[in-house]
Coordinates of C-alpha atoms and ligand atoms in Angstrom, one line a residue:
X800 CA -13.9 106.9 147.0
X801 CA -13.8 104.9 150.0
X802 CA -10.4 106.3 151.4
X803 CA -10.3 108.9 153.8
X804 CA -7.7 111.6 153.2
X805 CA -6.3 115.1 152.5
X806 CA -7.4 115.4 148.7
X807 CA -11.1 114.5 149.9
X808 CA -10.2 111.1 147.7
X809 CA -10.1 113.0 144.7
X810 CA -8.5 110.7 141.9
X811 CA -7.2 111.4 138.4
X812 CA -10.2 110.3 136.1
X813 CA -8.9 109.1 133.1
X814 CA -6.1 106.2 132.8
X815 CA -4.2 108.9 131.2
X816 CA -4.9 111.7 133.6
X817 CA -1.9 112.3 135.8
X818 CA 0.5 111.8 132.5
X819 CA -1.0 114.5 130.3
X820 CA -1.1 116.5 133.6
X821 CA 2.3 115.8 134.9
X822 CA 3.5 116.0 130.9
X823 CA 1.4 118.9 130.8
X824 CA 3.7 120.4 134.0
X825 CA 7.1 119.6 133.0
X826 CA 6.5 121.0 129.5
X827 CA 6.7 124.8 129.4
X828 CA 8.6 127.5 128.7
X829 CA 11.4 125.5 129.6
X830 CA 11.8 123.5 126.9
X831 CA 10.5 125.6 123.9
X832 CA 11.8 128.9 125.7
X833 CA 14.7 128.2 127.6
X834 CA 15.9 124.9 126.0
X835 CA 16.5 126.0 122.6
X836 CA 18.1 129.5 123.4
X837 CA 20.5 127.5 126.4
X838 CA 21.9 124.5 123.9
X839 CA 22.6 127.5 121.4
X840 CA 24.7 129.5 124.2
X841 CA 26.5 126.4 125.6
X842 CA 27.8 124.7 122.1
X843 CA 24.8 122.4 120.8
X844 CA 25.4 118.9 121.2
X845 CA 27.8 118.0 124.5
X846 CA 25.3 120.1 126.6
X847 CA 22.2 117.9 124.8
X848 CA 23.9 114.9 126.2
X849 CA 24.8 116.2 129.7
X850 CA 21.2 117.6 130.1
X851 CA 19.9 114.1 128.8
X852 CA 22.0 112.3 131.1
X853 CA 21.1 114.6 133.9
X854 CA 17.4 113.9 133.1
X855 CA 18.2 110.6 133.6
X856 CA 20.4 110.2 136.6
X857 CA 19.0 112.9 138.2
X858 CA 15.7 113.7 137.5
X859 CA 13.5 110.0 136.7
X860 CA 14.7 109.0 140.4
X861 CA 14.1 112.6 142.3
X862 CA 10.9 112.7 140.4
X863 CA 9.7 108.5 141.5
X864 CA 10.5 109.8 144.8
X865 CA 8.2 112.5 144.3
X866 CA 5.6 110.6 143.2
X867 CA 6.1 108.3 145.6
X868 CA 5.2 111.0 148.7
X869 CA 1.8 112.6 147.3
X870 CA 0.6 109.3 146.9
X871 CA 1.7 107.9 150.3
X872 CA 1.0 111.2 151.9
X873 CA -2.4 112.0 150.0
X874 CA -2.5 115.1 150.7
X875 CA -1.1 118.7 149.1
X876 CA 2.8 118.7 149.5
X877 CA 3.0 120.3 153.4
X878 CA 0.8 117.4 154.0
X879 CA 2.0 114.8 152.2
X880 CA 5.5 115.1 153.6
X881 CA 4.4 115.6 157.0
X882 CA 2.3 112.2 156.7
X883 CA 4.6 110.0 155.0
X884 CA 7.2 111.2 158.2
X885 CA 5.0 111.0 160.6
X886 CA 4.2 107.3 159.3
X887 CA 7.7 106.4 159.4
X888 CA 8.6 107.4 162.9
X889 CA 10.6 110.2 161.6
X890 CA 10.8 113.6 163.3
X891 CA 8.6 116.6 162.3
X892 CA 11.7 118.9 161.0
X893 CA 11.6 117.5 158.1
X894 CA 8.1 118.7 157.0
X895 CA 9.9 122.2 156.4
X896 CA 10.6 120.7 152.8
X897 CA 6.7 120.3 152.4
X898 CA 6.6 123.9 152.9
X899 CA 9.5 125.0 151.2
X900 CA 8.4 123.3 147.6
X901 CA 5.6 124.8 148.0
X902 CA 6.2 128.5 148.5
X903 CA 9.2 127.5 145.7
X904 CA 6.2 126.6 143.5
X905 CA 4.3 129.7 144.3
X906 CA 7.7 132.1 143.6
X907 CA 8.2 130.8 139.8
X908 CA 4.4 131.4 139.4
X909 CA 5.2 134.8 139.9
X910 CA 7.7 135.6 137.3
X911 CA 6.8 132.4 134.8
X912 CA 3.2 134.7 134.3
X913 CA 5.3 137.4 133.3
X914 CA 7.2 135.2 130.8
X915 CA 4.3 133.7 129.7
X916 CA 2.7 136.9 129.4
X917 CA 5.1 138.1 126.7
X918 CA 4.1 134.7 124.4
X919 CA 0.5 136.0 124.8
X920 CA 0.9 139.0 123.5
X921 CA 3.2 138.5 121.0
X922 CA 0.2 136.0 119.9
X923 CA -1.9 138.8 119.7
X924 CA 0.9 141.0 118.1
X925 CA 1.6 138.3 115.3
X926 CA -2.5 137.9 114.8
X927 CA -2.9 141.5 114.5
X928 CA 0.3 142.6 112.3
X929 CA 2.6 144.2 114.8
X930 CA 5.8 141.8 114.3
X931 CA 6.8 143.5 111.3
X932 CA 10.4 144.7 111.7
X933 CA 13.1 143.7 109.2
X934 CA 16.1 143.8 111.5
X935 CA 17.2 141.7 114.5
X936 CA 17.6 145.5 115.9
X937 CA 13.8 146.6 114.9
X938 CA 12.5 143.2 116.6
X939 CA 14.5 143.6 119.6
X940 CA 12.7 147.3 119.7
X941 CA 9.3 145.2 119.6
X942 CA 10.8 143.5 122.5
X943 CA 11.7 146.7 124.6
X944 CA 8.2 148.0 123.5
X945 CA 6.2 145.6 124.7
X946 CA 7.7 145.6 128.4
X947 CA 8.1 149.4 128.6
X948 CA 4.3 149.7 129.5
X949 CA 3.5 148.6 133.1
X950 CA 0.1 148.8 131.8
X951 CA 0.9 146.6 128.5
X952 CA 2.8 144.2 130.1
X953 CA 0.5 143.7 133.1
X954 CA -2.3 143.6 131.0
X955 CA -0.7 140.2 129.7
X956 CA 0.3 138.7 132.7
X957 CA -2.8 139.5 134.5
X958 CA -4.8 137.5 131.9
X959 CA -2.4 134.7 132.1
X960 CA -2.5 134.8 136.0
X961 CA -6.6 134.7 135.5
X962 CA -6.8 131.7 132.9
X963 CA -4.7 129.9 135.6
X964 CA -6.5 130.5 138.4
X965 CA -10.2 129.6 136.6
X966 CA -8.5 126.5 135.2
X967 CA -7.2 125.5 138.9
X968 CA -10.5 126.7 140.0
X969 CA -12.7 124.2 138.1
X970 CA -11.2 121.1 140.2
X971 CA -8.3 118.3 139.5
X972 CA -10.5 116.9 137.1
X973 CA -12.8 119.4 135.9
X974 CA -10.3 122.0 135.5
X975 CA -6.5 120.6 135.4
X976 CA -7.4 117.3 133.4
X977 CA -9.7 118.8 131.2
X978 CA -7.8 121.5 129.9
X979 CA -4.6 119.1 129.6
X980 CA -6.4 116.5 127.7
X981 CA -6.8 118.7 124.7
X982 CA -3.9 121.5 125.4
X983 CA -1.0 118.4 124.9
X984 CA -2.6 116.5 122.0
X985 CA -2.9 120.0 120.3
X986 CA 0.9 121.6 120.8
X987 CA 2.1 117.8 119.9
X988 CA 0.2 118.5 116.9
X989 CA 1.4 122.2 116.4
X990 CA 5.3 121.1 116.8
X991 CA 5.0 118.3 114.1
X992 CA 3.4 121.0 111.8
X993 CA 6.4 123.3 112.5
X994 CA 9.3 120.5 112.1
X995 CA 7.3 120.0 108.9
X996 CA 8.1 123.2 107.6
X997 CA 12.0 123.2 109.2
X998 CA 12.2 119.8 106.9
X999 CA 11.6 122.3 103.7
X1000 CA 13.1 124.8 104.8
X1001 CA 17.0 123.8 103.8
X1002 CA 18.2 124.7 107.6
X1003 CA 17.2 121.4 109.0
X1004 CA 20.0 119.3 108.2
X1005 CA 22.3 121.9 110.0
X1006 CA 20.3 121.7 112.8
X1007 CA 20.5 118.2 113.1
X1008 CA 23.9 118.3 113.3
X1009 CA 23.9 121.0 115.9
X1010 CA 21.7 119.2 118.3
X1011 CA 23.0 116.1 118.0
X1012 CA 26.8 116.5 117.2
X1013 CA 28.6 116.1 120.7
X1014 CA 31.7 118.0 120.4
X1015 CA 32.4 118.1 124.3
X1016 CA 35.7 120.3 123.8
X1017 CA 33.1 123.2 123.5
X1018 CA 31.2 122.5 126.7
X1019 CA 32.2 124.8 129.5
X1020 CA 31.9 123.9 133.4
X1021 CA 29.3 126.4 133.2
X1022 CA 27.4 124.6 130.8
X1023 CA 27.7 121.2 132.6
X1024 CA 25.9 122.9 135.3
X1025 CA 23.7 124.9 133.2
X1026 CA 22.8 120.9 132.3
X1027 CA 21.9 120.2 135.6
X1028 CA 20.5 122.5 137.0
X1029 CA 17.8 122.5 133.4
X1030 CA 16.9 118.8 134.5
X1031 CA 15.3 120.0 137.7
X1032 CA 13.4 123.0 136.3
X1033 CA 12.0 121.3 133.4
X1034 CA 11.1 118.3 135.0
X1035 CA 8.8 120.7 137.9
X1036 CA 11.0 118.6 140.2
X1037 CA 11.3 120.0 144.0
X1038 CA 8.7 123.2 143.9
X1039 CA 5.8 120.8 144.7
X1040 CA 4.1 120.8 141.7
X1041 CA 4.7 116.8 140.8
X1042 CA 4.3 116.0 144.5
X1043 CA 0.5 117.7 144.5
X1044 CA -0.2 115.7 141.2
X1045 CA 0.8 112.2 142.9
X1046 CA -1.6 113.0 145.2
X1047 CA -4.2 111.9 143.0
X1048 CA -2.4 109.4 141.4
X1049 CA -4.3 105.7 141.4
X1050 CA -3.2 103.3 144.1
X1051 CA -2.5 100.8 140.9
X1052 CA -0.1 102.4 138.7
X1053 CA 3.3 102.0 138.2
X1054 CA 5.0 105.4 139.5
X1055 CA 8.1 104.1 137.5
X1056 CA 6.7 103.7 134.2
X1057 CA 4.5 106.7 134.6
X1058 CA 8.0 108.3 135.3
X1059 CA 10.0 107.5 132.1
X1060 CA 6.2 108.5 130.0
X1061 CA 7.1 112.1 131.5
X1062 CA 10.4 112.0 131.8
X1063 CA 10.7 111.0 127.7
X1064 CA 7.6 113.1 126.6
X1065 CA 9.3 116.2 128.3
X1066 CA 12.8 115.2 126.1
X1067 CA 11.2 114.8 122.8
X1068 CA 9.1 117.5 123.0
X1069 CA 12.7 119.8 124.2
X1070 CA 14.2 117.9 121.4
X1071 CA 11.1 118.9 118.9
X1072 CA 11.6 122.3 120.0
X1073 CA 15.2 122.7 119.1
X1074 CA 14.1 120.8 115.6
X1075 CA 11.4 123.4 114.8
X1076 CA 12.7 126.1 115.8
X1077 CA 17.0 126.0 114.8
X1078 CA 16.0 125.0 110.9
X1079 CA 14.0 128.4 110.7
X1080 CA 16.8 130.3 112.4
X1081 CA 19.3 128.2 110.3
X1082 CA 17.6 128.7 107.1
X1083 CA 17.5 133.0 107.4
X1084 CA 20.8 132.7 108.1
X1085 CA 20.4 134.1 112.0
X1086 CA 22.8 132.8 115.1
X1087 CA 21.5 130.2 117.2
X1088 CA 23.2 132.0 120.0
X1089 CA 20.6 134.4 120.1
X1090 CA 20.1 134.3 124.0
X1091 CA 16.8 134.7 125.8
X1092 CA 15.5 136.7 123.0
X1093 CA 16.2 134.0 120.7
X1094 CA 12.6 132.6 120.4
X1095 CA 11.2 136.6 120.5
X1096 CA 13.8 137.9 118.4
X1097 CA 15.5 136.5 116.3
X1098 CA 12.7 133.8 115.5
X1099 CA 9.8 136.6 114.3
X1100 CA 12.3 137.7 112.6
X1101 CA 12.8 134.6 110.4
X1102 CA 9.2 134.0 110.0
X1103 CA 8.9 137.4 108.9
X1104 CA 11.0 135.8 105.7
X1105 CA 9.3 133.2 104.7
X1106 CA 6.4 131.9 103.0
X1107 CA 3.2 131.3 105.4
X1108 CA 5.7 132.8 108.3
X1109 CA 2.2 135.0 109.7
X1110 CA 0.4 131.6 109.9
X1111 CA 3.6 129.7 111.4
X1112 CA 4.0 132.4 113.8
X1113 CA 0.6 132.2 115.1
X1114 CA 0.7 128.0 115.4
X1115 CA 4.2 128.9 117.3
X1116 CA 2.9 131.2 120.3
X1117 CA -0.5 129.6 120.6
X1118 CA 1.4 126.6 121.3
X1119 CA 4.1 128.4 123.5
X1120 CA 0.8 129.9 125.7
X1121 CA -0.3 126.5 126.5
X1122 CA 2.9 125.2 127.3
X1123 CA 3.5 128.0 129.8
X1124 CA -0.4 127.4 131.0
X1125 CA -0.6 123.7 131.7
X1126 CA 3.1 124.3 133.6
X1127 CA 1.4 127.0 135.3
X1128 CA -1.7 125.3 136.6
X1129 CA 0.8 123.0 138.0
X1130 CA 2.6 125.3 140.1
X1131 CA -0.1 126.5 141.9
X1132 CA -1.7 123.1 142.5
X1133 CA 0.4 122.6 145.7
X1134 CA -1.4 125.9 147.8
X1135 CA -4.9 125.7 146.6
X1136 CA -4.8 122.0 147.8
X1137 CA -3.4 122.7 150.7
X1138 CA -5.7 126.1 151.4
X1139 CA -8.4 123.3 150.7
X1140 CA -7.1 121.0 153.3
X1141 CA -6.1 123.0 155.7
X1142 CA -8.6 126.0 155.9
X1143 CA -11.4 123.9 154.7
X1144 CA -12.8 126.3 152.0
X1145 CA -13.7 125.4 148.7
X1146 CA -11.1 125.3 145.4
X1147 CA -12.7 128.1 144.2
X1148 CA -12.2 130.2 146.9
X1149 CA -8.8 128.8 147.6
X1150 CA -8.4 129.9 143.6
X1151 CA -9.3 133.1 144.0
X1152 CA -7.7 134.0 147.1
X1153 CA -4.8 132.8 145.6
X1154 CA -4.8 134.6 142.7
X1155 CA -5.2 138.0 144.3
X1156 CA -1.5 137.4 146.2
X1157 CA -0.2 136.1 143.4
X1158 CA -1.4 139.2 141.2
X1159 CA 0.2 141.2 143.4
X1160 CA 3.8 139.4 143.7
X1161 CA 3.8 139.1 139.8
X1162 CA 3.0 142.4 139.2
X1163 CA 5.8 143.3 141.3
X1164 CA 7.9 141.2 139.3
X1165 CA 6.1 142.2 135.7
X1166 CA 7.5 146.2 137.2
X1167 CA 11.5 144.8 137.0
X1168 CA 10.5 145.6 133.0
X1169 CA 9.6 149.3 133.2
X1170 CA 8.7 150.9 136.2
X1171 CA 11.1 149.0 138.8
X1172 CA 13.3 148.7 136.5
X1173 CA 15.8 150.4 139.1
X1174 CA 14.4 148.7 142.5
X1175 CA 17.5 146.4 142.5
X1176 CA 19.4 144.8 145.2
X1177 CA 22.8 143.0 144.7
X1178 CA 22.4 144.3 141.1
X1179 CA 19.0 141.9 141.0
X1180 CA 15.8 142.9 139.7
X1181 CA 12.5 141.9 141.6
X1182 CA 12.2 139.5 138.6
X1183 CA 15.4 138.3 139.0
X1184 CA 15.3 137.7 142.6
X1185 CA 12.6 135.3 141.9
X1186 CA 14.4 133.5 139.4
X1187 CA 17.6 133.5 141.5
X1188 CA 16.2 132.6 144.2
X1189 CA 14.1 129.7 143.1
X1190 CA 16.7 128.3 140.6
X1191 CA 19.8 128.5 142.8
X1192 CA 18.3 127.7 146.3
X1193 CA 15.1 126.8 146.9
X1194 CA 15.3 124.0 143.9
X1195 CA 18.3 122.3 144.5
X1196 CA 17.8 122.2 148.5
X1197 CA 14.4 120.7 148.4
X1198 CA 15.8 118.3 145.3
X1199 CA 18.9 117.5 148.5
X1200 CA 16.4 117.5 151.1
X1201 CA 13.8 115.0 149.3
X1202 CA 16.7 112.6 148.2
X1203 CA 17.9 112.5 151.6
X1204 CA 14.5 112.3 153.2
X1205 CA 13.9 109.1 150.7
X1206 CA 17.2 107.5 150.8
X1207 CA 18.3 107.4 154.1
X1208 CA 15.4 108.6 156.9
X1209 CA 12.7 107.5 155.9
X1210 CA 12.2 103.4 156.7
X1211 CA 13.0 102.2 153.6
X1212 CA 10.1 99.4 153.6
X1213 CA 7.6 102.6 153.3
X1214 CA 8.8 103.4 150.0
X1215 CA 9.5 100.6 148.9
X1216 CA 5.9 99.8 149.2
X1217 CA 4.7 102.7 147.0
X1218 CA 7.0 102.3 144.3
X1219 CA 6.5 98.4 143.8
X1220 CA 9.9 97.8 141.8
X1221 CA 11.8 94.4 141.5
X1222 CA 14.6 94.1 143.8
X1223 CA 17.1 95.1 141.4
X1224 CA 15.8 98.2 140.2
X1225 CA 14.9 98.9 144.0
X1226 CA 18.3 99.2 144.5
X1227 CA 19.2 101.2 141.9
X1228 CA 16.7 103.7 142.6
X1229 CA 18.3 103.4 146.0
X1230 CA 21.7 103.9 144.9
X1231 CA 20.4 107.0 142.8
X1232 CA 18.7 108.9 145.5
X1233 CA 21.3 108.2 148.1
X1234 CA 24.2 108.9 146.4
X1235 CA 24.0 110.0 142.8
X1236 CA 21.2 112.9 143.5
X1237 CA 22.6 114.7 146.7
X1238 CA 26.3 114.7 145.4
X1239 CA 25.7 116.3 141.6
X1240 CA 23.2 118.4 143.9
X1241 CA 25.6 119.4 146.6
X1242 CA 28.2 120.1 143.3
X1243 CA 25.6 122.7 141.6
X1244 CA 24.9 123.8 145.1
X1245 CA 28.4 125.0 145.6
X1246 CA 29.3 126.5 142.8
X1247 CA 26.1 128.4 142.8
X1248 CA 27.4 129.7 145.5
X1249 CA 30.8 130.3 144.1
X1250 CA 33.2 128.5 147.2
X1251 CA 33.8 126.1 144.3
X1252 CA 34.2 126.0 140.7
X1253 CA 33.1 122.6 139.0
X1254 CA 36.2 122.1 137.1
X1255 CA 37.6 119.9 140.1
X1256 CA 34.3 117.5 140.0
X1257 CA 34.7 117.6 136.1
X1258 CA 38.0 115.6 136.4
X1259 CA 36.7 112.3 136.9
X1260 CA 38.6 110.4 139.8
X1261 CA 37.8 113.5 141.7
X1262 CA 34.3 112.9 141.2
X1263 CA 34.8 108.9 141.3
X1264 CA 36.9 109.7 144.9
X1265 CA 33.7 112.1 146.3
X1266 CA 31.0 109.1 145.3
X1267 CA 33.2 106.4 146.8
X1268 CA 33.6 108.7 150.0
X1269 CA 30.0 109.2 149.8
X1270 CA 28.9 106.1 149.3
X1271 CA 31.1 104.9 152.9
X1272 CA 29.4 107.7 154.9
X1273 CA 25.8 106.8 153.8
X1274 CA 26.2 103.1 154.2
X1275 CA 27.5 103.7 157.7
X1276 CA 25.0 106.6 158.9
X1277 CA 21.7 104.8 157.1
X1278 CA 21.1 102.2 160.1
X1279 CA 22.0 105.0 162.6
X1280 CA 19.8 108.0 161.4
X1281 CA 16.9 105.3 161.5
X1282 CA 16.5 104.5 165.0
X1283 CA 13.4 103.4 165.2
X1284 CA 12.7 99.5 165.7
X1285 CA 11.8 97.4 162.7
X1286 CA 7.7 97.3 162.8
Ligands
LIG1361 N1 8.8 122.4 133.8 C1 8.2 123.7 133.4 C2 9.0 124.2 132.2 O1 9.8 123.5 131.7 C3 8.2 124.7 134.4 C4 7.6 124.3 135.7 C5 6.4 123.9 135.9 C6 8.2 124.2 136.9 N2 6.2 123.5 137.2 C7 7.3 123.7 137.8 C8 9.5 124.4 137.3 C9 7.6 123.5 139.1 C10 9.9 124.2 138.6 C11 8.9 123.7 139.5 O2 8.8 125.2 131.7

C-alpha cells in the first residue's frame, strides 16, 4: 500500500472483508441473547417494529457516520477522530469522543466475556451431559451452579478472553477476517438448521404471530426506549468498534451500501433468532417472558423434551460462542490499534498486554456472580456497573457526540466526500444525523436519567414540536459553529 497512515495501510483483503467483520461485530449476544428474551418482556411485535425503525432512523446513519471517520481518519478511533478534526479546522476537544468509544469498547469487553463465558460452558455442559434437569426450577439451579464458583466461572471467561486476544493477535487479516470468514457462514448455517426444526415443531406458527403481530397497546414507554437504546448496542455503534473496522475499509466502496448489508444481516439474523428459538419455547409450552435466563433456562429446558434436543443444543451454543467471539474481537480492535499506533509495538504485544488488563477488569466483573456478589454500590454489582455504565452513558453520549460532530462541525464537504451519496440522499443522511439522531438520543438520555419520563415525547406533536424546534436551532447555529473560511 502506497498510503501513509495510522493502520500502517493495512486494508481488508477480501471484497467481503469488512462486511463479514462488521456483520461479524454487530451480531452477538445481542441478538440471539438479549433480543429474543427483550421482545418477549416488552409484548412481541410493537417493540419488533420500534427496534426496526430505530435500526433504521437511528442506527444506518450513526453507523455511515462511523464508517465514514475510520476511513477519513485511518487510523484506530482516538486517531481517527483527532485527524478527520484536525483536517476540518475543528478544535481538538472534540477528540475526547475518540477516546471515550474506545475505553466504552474496552468496558463491554469486560462483562460481554463473562456472558459469553456462560454460552461456553453451557456448550461444554450440554456436550458432556450436565443440562439434565426437568424443571424450569432444576435448570435455573444449573444456572446458579455454574456462577457460584469463581474458579468455574473464571475458568470460562478466561478462555473466552484468550481466544479473543490470539484471534486479535494474528492481524486484521490474519486473525479478524480469517476467523470471520468461516465463523458467519457457519452460525448462518446453524440458525437455518434450528428454524428447521421450530418449522416441525408445531410452536412456529405462534411464534410467527408473536414476532410479527404489532399490537402497540401493549408496548410500554419503557419498551420504546428499551427499542432504542437495542439499535445502538446491537449495531456496535459509538464504542469504537465499527470506527476501527472503517479504518481498513477500501477507498472504493460504498460506505452506504456496505451499511444497509450490516445493518439488514444484523435484523434477520435477530429476526432468525426469535424464529428458532420462540417455536421451541412455544412448542414445550414454556413463557416467552422468560427474562435473561430465557435462552439458559427455559430453552435447555425445552430441548431437554424433544427429539435430537442433545444435538440441537450443541448446534445452539456453538453458534451463540461465535456470535459472542466475532463481537468480541471487535471490541477490542479500537486499543490494540491504537497501542500499535501510538506506542509503536507490535499487535501481538499490543494483544497481549491487552489481555492481561482486561483479565483483570473481567474477572472483577466475572466475581459480581459469587465472590463479589456483595461489593455493591448504588445497589450495582461490579457487573452491573459495567453494563450501566456503558449502556446508559457512555453509548448514547458518543452516539450524541458523533452525530453532532458529523452534522454540524465538521465542514460538511469533508464528509461528504467519503460517503460519495447523490444529493438527495446526502441530505437525508444530513437531516438524520443533525436532527433525528441527537433528539431520540437526547430523549433516551433523559429518561435514563429519570428528569423525564418518555410518555411526553410519545405523544406525537410533542415530539413533532421538539424536531421542528430543533431543526430552527441547527439550521441557525450550523454556519456559526463552522467558522472557518470555505477552502
Ligand atoms: N453488537 C454486539 C451484539 O449485538 C455487541 C457489540 C459488539 C457491541 N461490539 C460492540 C456493543 C461495540 C457495543 C459496542 O451482541
Amino acid at each position: 500500500m502506497t498510503t501513509n497512515n495510522g493502520t500502517g495501510g493495512v486494508l481488508w483483503a477480501g471484497r467481503w472483508g469488512f462486511v463479514l467483520a462488521a456483520t461479524g461485530s454487530a451480531v452477538g449476544l445481542g441478538n440471539i441473547w438479549k433480543f429474543p428474551y427483550m421482545t418477549g418482556e416488552y409484548g412481541g411485535g410493537a417493540f419488533v417494529l420500534v427496534y426496526l425503525l430505530c435500526i433504521a432512523a437511528i442506527g444506518v446513519p450513526l453507523m455511515m457516520a462511523e464508517i465514514a471517520f475510520g476511513r477519513r481518519g485511518r487510523g484506530s478511533p482516538v486517531e481517527a477522530v483527532k485527524r478527520v478534526v484536525a483536517e476540518s479546522g475543528g478544535g481538538s476537544a472534540w477528540s475526547i469522543l475518540g477516546w471515550m468509544s474506545m475505553i466504552c469498547g474496552f468496558m463491554i469487553l469486560s462483562f460481554y466475556v463473562v456472558v459469553a463465558g456462560w454460552s461456553l460452558s453451557y456448550l461444554w455442559k450440554a456436550v458432556s451431559g450436565g443440562l439434565n434437569a426437568d424443571s424450569v426450577e432444576g435448570m435455573a439451579a444449573i444456572f446458579e451452579d455454574n456462577n457460584a464458583s469463581p474458579l468455574n466461572l473464571g475458568f470460562w471467561s478466561t478462555l473466552v478472553t484468550l481466544v479473543t486476544m490470539l484471534i486479535v493477535g494474528k492481524g486484521v487479516q490474519e486473525g479478524i477476517e480469517r476467523s470471520v470468514r468461516w465463523m458467519m457462514p457457519g452460525m448462518v448455517v446453524m440458525l437455518a438448521i434450528l428454524i428447521g426444526f421450530g418449522i416441525f415443531s408445531g410452536g412456529f406458527g405462534q411464534a410467527v404471530d408473536f414476532l410479527f403481530a404489532f399490537e402497540f397497546g401493549q408496548l410500554s414507554s419503557e419498551g420504546l426506549l428499551a427499542a432504542m437504546g437495542h439499535a445502538f448496542f446491537t449495531l456496535s455503534l459509538a464504542a469504537g468498534a465499527i470506527m476501527a473496522y472503517g479504518a481498513y475499509l477500501p477507498a472504493g466502496k460504498s460506505i452506504a451500501r456496505t451499511t444497509f448489508t450490516v445493518a439488514i444481516c444484523d435484523t434477520l439474523i435477530a429476526l432468525m433468532a426469535g424464529l428458532a428459538i420462540f417455536p421451541i419455547i412455544f412448542a414445550n409450552g414454556m413463557d416467552p417472558a422468560g427474562g435473561p435466563g430465557l435462552i439458559f433456562m427455559s430453552l435447555p429446558l425445552a430441548f431437554a423434551q424433544m427429539p435430537m434436543g442433545t444435538l440441537l443444543e450443541i448446534v445452539f451454543f456453538v453458534m451463540l460462542t461465535m456470535a459472542a467471539l466475532t463481537s468480541a474481537i471487535s471490541m477490542i480492535e479500537a486499543t490494540i490499534a491504537w497501542l500499535v499506533e501510538s506506542h509503536g509495538i507490535t499487535r501481538n504485544r499490543a494483544a497481549w498486554s491487552t489481555g492481561i488488563v482486561l483479565w483483570l477488569v473481567s474477572t472483577l466483573a466475572m466475581l459480581s456472580f459469587n465472590l463479589g456478589a456483595d461489593w455493591t454500590l448504588g445497589g450495582r454489582t461490579f457487573f452491573d456497573w459495567l453494563d450501566y455504565l456503558t449502556s446508559r452513558f457512555l453509548m448514547p453520549l458518543g452516539g450524541l457526540g458523533l452525530a453532532l460532530l458529523a452534522g454540524f462541525a465538521l465542514k460538511d464537504r469533508l464528509l461528504r466526500d467519503e460517503l460519495g451519496l447523490s444529493w438527495g440522499g446526502h441530505a437525508l443522511w444530513l437531516f438524520m444525523i443533525r436532527y433525528v439522531c441527537p433528539l431520540a438520543i437526547v430523549v433516551i438520555f433523559i429518561d435514563a436519567l429519570g428528569i423525564m419520563t418518555l410518555e411526553m415525547a410519545t405523544q406525537w406533536p410533542w415530539g413533532l414540536a421538539a424536531l421542528t424546534l430543533f431543526v430552527v436551532i441547527g439550521e441557525w447555529l450550523s454556519p456559526r459553529l463552522r467558522r472557518q473560511p470555505a477552502h
